[in-house]
XYZ file of C-alpha atoms in Angstrom:
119
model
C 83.358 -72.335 61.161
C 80.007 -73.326 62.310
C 78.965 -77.546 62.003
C 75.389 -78.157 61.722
C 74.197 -81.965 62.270
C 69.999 -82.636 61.852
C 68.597 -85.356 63.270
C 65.273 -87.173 63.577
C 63.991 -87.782 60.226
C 62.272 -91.088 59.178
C 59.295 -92.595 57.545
C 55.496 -92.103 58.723
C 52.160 -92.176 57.371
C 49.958 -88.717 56.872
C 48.995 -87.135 59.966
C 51.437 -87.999 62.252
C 54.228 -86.071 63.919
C 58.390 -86.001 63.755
C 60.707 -83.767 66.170
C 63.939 -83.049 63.950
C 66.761 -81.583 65.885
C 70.231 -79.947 64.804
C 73.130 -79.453 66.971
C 75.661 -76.834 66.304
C 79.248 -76.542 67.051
C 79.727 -73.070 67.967
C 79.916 -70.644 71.005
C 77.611 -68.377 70.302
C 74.726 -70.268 69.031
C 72.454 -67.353 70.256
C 73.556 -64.813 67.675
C 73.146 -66.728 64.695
C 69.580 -66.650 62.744
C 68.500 -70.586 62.494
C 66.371 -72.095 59.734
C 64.915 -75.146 58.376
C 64.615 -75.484 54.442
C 63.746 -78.639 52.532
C 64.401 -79.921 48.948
C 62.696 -82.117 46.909
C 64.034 -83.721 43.246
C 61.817 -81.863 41.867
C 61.634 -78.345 43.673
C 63.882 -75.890 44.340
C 65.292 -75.556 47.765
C 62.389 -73.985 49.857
C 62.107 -72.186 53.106
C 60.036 -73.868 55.871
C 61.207 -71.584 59.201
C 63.375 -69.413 61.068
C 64.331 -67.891 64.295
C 66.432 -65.019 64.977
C 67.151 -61.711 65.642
C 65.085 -59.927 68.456
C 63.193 -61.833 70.917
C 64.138 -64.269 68.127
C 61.511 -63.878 65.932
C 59.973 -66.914 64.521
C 59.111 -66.958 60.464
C 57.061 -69.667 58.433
C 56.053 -70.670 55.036
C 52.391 -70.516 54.728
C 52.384 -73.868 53.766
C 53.644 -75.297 57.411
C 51.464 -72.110 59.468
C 49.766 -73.945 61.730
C 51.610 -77.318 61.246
C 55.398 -77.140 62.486
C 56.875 -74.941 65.086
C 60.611 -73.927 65.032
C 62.190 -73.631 68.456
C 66.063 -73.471 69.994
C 67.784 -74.364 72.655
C 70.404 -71.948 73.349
C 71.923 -73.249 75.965
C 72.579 -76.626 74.466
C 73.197 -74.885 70.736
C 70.394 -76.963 69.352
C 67.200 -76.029 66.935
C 63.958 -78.113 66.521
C 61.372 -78.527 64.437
C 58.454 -80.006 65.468
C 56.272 -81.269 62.711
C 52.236 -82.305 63.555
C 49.723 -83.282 61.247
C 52.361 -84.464 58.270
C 51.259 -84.630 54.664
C 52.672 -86.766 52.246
C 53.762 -83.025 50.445
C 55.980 -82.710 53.109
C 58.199 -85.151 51.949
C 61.578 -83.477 51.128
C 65.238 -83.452 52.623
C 65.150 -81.247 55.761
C 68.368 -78.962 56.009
C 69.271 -76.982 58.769
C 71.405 -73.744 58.368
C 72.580 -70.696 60.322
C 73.150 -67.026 59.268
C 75.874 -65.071 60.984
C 74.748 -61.443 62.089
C 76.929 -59.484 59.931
C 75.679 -62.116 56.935
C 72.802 -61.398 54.037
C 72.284 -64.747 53.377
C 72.467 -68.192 55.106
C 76.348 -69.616 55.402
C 76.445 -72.524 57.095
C 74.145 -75.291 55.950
C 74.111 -79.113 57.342
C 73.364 -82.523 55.511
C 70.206 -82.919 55.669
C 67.683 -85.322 57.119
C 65.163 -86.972 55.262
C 61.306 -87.028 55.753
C 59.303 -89.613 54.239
C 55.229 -88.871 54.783
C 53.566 -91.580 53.307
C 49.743 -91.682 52.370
């Protein structure tokens, strides 16, 4: 069972940055393929980033290219995602969640933070 716990959400105004973090409990953090996904009310759940597999290949919605940069820390079994230049669009519930290898689709999911980006 893997425990995912983000972190670092809050309120700011457009243009500014946040750092979200999420620790997980589990020994081989390394393996797993990370992402960060957010949800509005009135959206679907929709995928901001990833990192995994070889070299640990990073992935982005072409909405955040440029913008946010997903990175780990495998020794201390913890994934980022730094956020510059914030638009008020980005306002959503940040969730972090973690694929096994043998896995087709993300199982492990956390709480979520939320991200208020105000105009």
């Amino acid at each position: 069972q893997v425990q995912l716990v983000e972190s670092g959400g809050g309120l700011v105004q457009a243009g500014e940055s946040l750092r979200l973090s999420c620790a997980a409990s589990v020994r081989t953090f390394s393996i797993y393929t990370m992402a960060w996904y957010r949800k509005t009310p009135e959206k679907e759940r929709e995928f901001v980033a990833s990192s995994g597999g070889v070299l640990f290949k990073t992935d982005y919605a072409d909405s955040v290219k440029g913008r946010f940069t997903i990175s780990r820390d495998n020794e201390r079994n913890t994934l980022f995602l730094q956020m510059n230049s914030l638009k008020p669009e980005d306002t959503a519930v940040y969730y972090c969640a973690a694929r096994s290898p043998r896995s087709a689709v993300f199982d492990y999911w956390g709480q979520g933070t939320q991200v208020t980006v105000s105009s």
